[in-house]
Structures are given as C-alpha cells and as structure tokens.
Short mmCIF file of C-alpha atoms in Angstrom, two decimals:
data_model
loop_
_atom_site.label_atom_id
_atom_site.label_comp_id
_atom_site.label_asym_id
_atom_site.label_seq_id
_atom_site.Cartn_x
_atom_site.Cartn_y
_atom_site.Cartn_z
CA MET A 98 -27.16 31.35 -0.56
CA THR A 99 -28.88 33.53 -3.13
CA VAL A 100 -27.23 33.62 -6.55
CA THR A 101 -27.26 37.16 -7.90
CA ILE A 102 -27.36 38.34 -11.50
CA ALA A 103 -23.78 39.56 -11.05
CA ASP A 104 -22.79 36.09 -9.83
CA LYS A 105 -24.30 34.48 -12.93
CA ARG A 106 -22.57 36.90 -15.26
CA ALA A 107 -19.21 36.38 -13.60
CA ALA A 108 -19.66 32.60 -13.77
CA PHE A 109 -20.55 32.81 -17.45
CA ARG A 110 -17.40 34.73 -18.26
CA ARG A 111 -15.29 32.19 -16.36
CA LEU A 112 -16.75 29.39 -18.47
CA HIS A 113 -15.33 31.11 -21.57
CA GLU A 114 -11.78 31.32 -20.23
CA THR A 115 -10.62 27.71 -20.71
CA GLY A 116 -11.82 24.37 -21.98
CA CYS A 117 -15.03 23.65 -23.87
CA PHE A 118 -18.53 23.47 -22.41
CA VAL A 119 -22.02 22.56 -23.59
CA LEU A 120 -24.55 25.40 -23.64
CA PRO A 121 -27.88 23.59 -24.19
CA ASN A 122 -31.01 25.38 -25.36
CA PRO A 123 -34.24 25.00 -23.35
CA PHE A 124 -37.48 26.32 -24.78
CA ASP A 125 -39.47 27.02 -21.60
CA VAL A 126 -39.10 27.26 -17.82
CA GLY A 127 -39.55 23.52 -17.27
CA THR A 128 -36.82 22.52 -19.69
CA ALA A 129 -34.54 25.22 -18.28
CA LYS A 130 -34.97 23.83 -14.76
CA MET A 131 -34.38 20.29 -15.99
CA LEU A 132 -31.12 21.25 -17.68
CA GLN A 133 -29.93 22.86 -14.47
CA GLN A 134 -30.89 19.70 -12.58
CA LEU A 135 -28.85 17.63 -15.02
CA GLY A 136 -25.75 19.61 -14.11
CA PHE A 137 -25.24 21.99 -17.02
CA LYS A 138 -23.36 25.11 -15.96
CA ALA A 139 -25.23 27.52 -18.26
CA ILE A 140 -28.09 27.53 -20.75
CA ALA A 141 -29.11 29.56 -23.80
CA SER A 142 -32.53 30.42 -25.15
CA THR A 143 -33.53 29.33 -28.64
CA SER A 144 -35.54 31.66 -30.84
CA ALA A 145 -36.97 28.74 -32.81
CA GLY A 146 -37.79 26.58 -29.81
CA PHE A 147 -39.54 29.41 -28.00
CA ALA A 148 -41.44 30.47 -31.11
CA TRP A 149 -42.80 26.95 -31.65
CA SER A 150 -43.82 26.74 -27.98
CA VAL A 151 -46.12 29.73 -28.46
CA GLY A 152 -47.43 28.59 -31.84
CA LYS A 153 -45.34 30.82 -34.08
CA ALA A 154 -42.70 30.29 -36.74
CA ASP A 155 -39.08 31.13 -35.97
CA THR A 156 -38.33 34.89 -36.27
CA ARG A 157 -42.05 35.72 -35.88
CA VAL A 158 -41.99 36.38 -32.13
CA GLU A 159 -42.25 40.00 -30.98
CA LEU A 160 -39.62 41.73 -28.87
CA ASP A 161 -41.84 42.02 -25.78
CA GLU A 162 -42.60 38.29 -25.94
CA VAL A 163 -38.90 37.48 -26.06
CA LEU A 164 -38.11 39.82 -23.18
CA GLY A 165 -40.82 38.18 -21.08
CA HIS A 166 -39.45 34.74 -21.94
CA LEU A 167 -35.90 35.74 -21.00
CA THR A 168 -37.07 37.23 -17.72
CA ALA A 169 -38.86 33.98 -16.87
CA LEU A 170 -35.85 31.82 -17.75
CA CYS A 171 -33.45 33.95 -15.71
CA ALA A 172 -35.77 33.91 -12.69
CA ALA A 173 -36.25 30.13 -12.88
CA VAL A 174 -32.61 28.99 -12.64
CA ASP A 175 -29.46 29.76 -10.68
CA ILE A 176 -27.18 29.27 -13.68
CA PRO A 177 -26.34 31.83 -16.38
CA VAL A 178 -28.74 32.34 -19.28
CA ASN A 179 -27.51 33.42 -22.71
CA ALA A 180 -30.10 35.10 -24.93
CA ASP A 181 -30.65 34.21 -28.56
CA PHE A 182 -31.51 37.83 -29.33
CA GLU A 183 -31.79 37.30 -33.08
CA GLY A 184 -30.86 40.50 -34.95
CA GLY A 185 -31.59 42.78 -32.02
CA PHE A 186 -35.15 43.37 -33.32
CA ALA A 187 -34.03 46.47 -35.21
CA ASP A 188 -32.06 47.38 -38.32
CA ALA A 189 -30.36 50.60 -37.22
CA PRO A 190 -27.59 50.49 -34.60
CA GLU A 191 -29.57 52.88 -32.42
CA GLY A 192 -32.51 50.51 -32.35
CA VAL A 193 -30.28 47.54 -31.58
CA ALA A 194 -28.74 49.48 -28.68
CA ALA A 195 -32.12 50.37 -27.21
CA ASN A 196 -33.34 46.78 -27.39
CA VAL A 197 -30.11 45.35 -26.00
CA THR A 198 -30.48 47.67 -23.02
CA ARG A 199 -33.91 46.13 -22.40
CA ALA A 200 -32.49 42.62 -22.78
CA VAL A 201 -29.79 43.28 -20.18
CA ALA A 202 -32.54 44.24 -17.72
CA THR A 203 -34.02 40.72 -17.92
CA GLY A 204 -31.01 39.33 -16.07
CA VAL A 205 -29.26 37.53 -18.93
CA ALA A 206 -25.57 36.76 -18.62
CA GLY A 207 -24.98 36.95 -22.37
CA LEU A 208 -26.71 37.71 -25.65
CA SER A 209 -26.04 37.32 -29.35
CA ILE A 210 -26.62 39.63 -32.31
CA GLU A 211 -26.98 38.23 -35.83
CA ASP A 212 -26.07 39.90 -39.13
CA SER A 213 -28.94 38.45 -41.21
CA THR A 214 -31.59 40.76 -42.62
CA GLY A 215 -34.32 38.17 -43.09
CA ASP A 216 -34.46 39.07 -46.80
CA LYS A 217 -33.55 36.13 -49.06
CA ALA A 218 -32.60 38.50 -51.86
CA ASP A 219 -30.15 40.39 -49.65
CA PRO A 220 -29.59 38.13 -46.63
CA LEU A 221 -26.76 39.90 -44.80
CA TYR A 222 -26.42 43.46 -43.60
CA GLU A 223 -23.67 45.35 -45.40
CA GLN A 224 -20.50 44.70 -43.41
CA GLY A 225 -20.04 48.26 -42.21
CA LEU A 226 -23.59 48.35 -40.87
CA ALA A 227 -23.23 44.88 -39.36
CA VAL A 228 -20.12 46.01 -37.48
CA ALA A 229 -21.86 49.19 -36.33
CA ARG A 230 -24.71 47.08 -34.95
CA ILE A 231 -22.27 44.98 -32.90
CA ARG A 232 -20.50 48.12 -31.69
CA ALA A 233 -23.84 49.64 -30.66
CA ALA A 234 -24.74 46.49 -28.73
CA ARG A 235 -21.35 46.60 -26.97
CA GLN A 236 -21.78 50.24 -26.02
CA ALA A 237 -25.31 49.61 -24.74
CA ILE A 238 -24.12 46.75 -22.55
CA ASP A 239 -21.22 48.78 -21.21
CA ALA A 240 -23.53 51.70 -20.43
CA THR A 241 -25.61 49.46 -18.17
CA GLY A 242 -22.56 48.33 -16.23
CA GLY A 243 -23.97 44.83 -16.47
CA ASP A 244 -20.92 42.97 -17.84
CA VAL A 245 -23.08 40.90 -20.20
CA LEU A 246 -21.09 38.74 -22.61
CA LEU A 247 -21.73 39.71 -26.24
CA THR A 248 -21.66 37.15 -29.06
CA GLY A 249 -21.34 38.29 -32.66
CA ARG A 250 -22.93 35.95 -35.21
CA CYS A 251 -22.32 35.67 -38.93
CA GLU A 252 -25.28 33.91 -40.55
CA ALA A 253 -23.81 33.52 -44.05
CA PHE A 254 -23.78 29.70 -44.06
CA LEU A 255 -27.42 29.55 -42.97
CA TRP A 256 -28.49 31.91 -45.76
CA GLY A 257 -26.88 30.18 -48.73
CA LYS A 258 -23.58 32.07 -48.70
CA PRO A 259 -21.02 29.45 -47.59
CA ASP A 260 -18.08 31.78 -48.12
CA LEU A 261 -15.52 31.03 -45.40
CA ALA A 262 -13.39 34.07 -46.21
CA LEU A 263 -16.43 36.32 -45.85
CA VAL A 264 -17.33 34.68 -42.54
CA THR A 265 -13.88 34.93 -41.00
CA GLU A 266 -13.49 38.55 -42.12
CA ARG A 267 -16.81 39.49 -40.57
CA LEU A 268 -16.23 37.64 -37.33
CA ALA A 269 -12.81 39.24 -36.91
CA ALA A 270 -14.45 42.63 -37.45
CA TYR A 271 -17.15 41.83 -34.89
CA ALA A 272 -14.47 40.85 -32.39
CA GLU A 273 -12.72 44.15 -33.01
CA ALA A 274 -16.05 45.98 -32.50
CA GLY A 275 -16.48 44.47 -29.06
CA ALA A 276 -17.94 40.98 -29.40
CA ASP A 277 -16.61 38.72 -26.64
CA CYS A 278 -17.49 35.47 -28.41
CA LEU A 279 -17.92 34.64 -32.09
CA TYR A 280 -20.37 32.30 -33.80
CA ALA A 281 -20.92 31.13 -37.37
CA PRO A 282 -23.86 28.70 -37.34
CA GLY A 283 -23.76 26.26 -40.23
CA ILE A 284 -20.03 25.63 -40.42
CA LYS A 285 -19.41 21.89 -40.10
CA THR A 286 -16.08 20.64 -41.45
CA THR A 287 -13.01 20.54 -39.26
CA GLU A 288 -11.28 22.89 -41.72
CA GLU A 289 -14.06 25.47 -41.45
CA ILE A 290 -14.17 25.28 -37.67
CA ALA A 291 -10.39 25.52 -37.31
CA ALA A 292 -10.31 28.52 -39.66
CA VAL A 293 -12.92 30.39 -37.61
CA VAL A 294 -11.12 29.63 -34.35
CA LYS A 295 -7.84 30.89 -35.82
CA ALA A 296 -9.41 34.04 -37.30
CA VAL A 297 -10.76 35.35 -33.99
CA ALA A 298 -8.20 33.95 -31.53
CA PRO A 299 -7.82 34.40 -28.63
CA LYS A 300 -11.54 35.16 -28.36
CA PRO A 301 -13.79 32.13 -27.83
CA VAL A 302 -15.90 30.49 -30.53
CA ASN A 303 -19.38 28.99 -30.21
CA LEU A 304 -20.15 25.98 -32.40
CA LEU A 305 -23.64 24.86 -33.40
CA ILE A 306 -22.98 21.16 -33.10
CA GLY A 307 -25.73 19.64 -35.25
CA ALA A 308 -24.19 20.01 -38.69
CA SER A 309 -20.67 18.95 -37.68
CA GLY A 310 -21.53 15.77 -35.81
CA LEU A 311 -18.50 16.29 -33.57
CA SER A 312 -18.30 15.22 -29.94
CA LEU A 313 -17.49 17.64 -27.14
CA ALA A 314 -13.93 16.29 -27.01
CA GLN A 315 -13.44 16.63 -30.77
CA ALA A 316 -14.73 20.20 -30.79
CA ALA A 317 -12.43 21.05 -27.90
CA GLU A 318 -9.44 19.71 -29.84
CA LEU A 319 -10.26 22.19 -32.61
CA GLY A 320 -10.21 25.06 -30.13
CA VAL A 321 -13.97 25.54 -29.77
CA ARG A 322 -14.90 27.03 -26.41
CA ARG A 323 -18.64 26.37 -26.24
CA ILE A 324 -21.23 24.19 -27.99
CA SER A 325 -24.92 24.95 -28.48
CA VAL A 326 -27.68 22.89 -30.08
CA GLY A 327 -30.13 25.59 -31.19
CA GLY A 328 -33.66 24.29 -31.62
CA SER A 329 -32.63 20.64 -31.57
CA LEU A 330 -33.93 19.83 -28.08
CA ALA A 331 -37.24 21.49 -28.97
CA ARG A 332 -37.44 19.45 -32.17
CA MET A 333 -36.77 16.28 -30.19
CA ALA A 334 -39.65 17.13 -27.85
CA TRP A 335 -41.91 17.84 -30.82
CA ALA A 336 -40.88 14.54 -32.40
CA GLY A 337 -42.24 12.56 -29.47
CA PHE A 338 -45.38 14.67 -29.29
CA MET A 339 -46.08 14.30 -33.00
CA ARG A 340 -45.53 10.54 -33.04
CA ALA A 341 -48.06 10.05 -30.25
CA ALA A 342 -50.54 12.62 -31.53
CA LYS A 343 -50.48 11.27 -35.09
CA GLU A 344 -50.96 7.71 -33.85
CA MET A 345 -54.07 8.77 -31.91
CA ALA A 346 -55.42 10.87 -34.79
CA GLU A 347 -54.72 8.43 -37.60
CA GLN A 348 -54.99 4.99 -35.96
CA GLY A 349 -56.99 5.46 -32.79
CA THR A 350 -54.29 3.67 -30.81
CA PHE A 351 -52.07 4.82 -27.97
CA ALA A 352 -48.89 2.71 -28.02
CA GLU A 353 -46.55 5.70 -28.29
CA LEU A 354 -47.74 7.01 -24.92
CA ALA A 355 -45.97 4.11 -23.23
CA GLY A 356 -42.63 5.73 -24.08
CA GLY A 357 -43.33 8.91 -22.14
CA TYR A 358 -40.94 10.14 -19.47
CA PRO A 359 -42.16 9.09 -15.99
CA GLY A 360 -44.36 11.72 -14.38
CA GLY A 361 -43.06 10.82 -10.95
CA GLU A 362 -39.51 11.66 -12.02
CA LEU A 363 -40.63 15.01 -13.36
CA ASN A 364 -42.44 15.74 -10.11
CA LYS A 365 -39.25 14.99 -8.17
CA VAL A 366 -37.34 17.57 -10.20
CA PHE A 367 -40.01 20.24 -10.06
CA GLY A 368 -41.28 19.39 -6.57
#
C-alpha cells in the first residue's frame, strides 16, 4: 500500500506523543534507505552531513540545493523525514515564511528553525525577532494545510553562550509562538536537560545526544521525547574513508579496505 505524505506526517506526530525515539540523520539517499531498512521510524536531514557530501562546509549550501536534497530523501523512503532547515535561509520573518512554504512542498513531515545569525560577534537574533521568525514559520505551515511539525531551536550553547536561563526563556517563547517541539543543541548535563524539558512541558524536547553521552533509556527518564545525532553518522562515514584514503596516499598500502562493509549486503538492501 502506498504511503502518502499525509500518512508520514500523521505518523511523525504520533511519535511525539509518548515515549522517546531515535531520529537518526542520514546524509544522502543511500543512508536514508539503510536507516529505514534498520527499522528506524523516522529520519532527519543533517545540514552538515549533506554539505560535506557535496563538497561544501556546513551552512554554505544554497536553499535550492537543500530543497532538492529534501525532495530526494522524502521520495526515497516510506518513513517521515524531518528537515534540518537551518535558519530558514532568511533573516526577516517574511523570508522565513516563504522558504518554509517551499520546504513543506518537498514532502517533509517536520522542519526546524534556528535562532543563530551566523555572526560570531552577534550570534543570536534578538529574541523578539527570533520569536517572530518562529511565528512566521508556523503561519506558513498552517497556510499550506500540511500539518508539518515545527521545531524551534535555540543555538546559544553552540555559539558560546551557555546561559541556561536564556535558553529556557527562548524555548518557552518559541513554544508559545507555535513550535511543536523544542531543541537546544549543546546542552549535556542532566540538570540542563531536565530544566529544558520542564520549561516547555508538555511540548516534546529533542536532544542532540553526542555531548551528553546518555543512552536512549536515560534520556527518556529525563523526559526527552526524541534523540538526534546531527552530523555524527556522516563523520563516522568520513572517518572510515579518510583512514583508507590516507593509508593509500601516505603508505601505498591497502589494509584499511579490508574493513569495508560487504558490498553484497549493500546490494541486498538496495536491490
């Protein structure tokens, strides 16, 4: 039976109702299909992982490239796809709304909007503007009738501003402005995680797992609803590639190639 975009979006919302689930981050169609094969119930794009796959630094990919990537991911799998939509590829709320409308058309079940400016001297949008950007994204989604789940992200910890009070205040404001899920990448202690969960309850919280080192069960005990890994899977793939490539380039030997994943197994998945 064909799985429709509406089916995927409804399934994604159900995942956020109870429990805690892993939302892994593929970086191309092949890795997306593999994650579905492994039994994950949803996936999320990674801005960094995709950027590296096309030979660019994170945050240097153009909007049209991202939209094409999201369209390909959504068409490749029968499970929901959440979009790492960075800062909406615009500063003004109107621009964010226009770009979110285009993102919804790719078939995504969810998308996130960040509050970072990309400017190290002034890394976060002023809170009023940041809230307006989330509200604009919410209104754009609602206007499409697409029921896409909106995640509001506070990037303070990633930009050298580890102010938990600032983060919780912003996330609560994003929730009030229409964000369905809240996310503060970079928080890692149990106290920080618990504080974020409490600040936005009953809305669900996404946790970037790398910094915390928690297991799925431990995160669930803290009230986290979903876990993502960002560019970590992409970095793992690059680690294997670089080990083998450097060995060939520097030593003229090929021992690392023996550790490759079996081609026959990959053919079975993609057959």
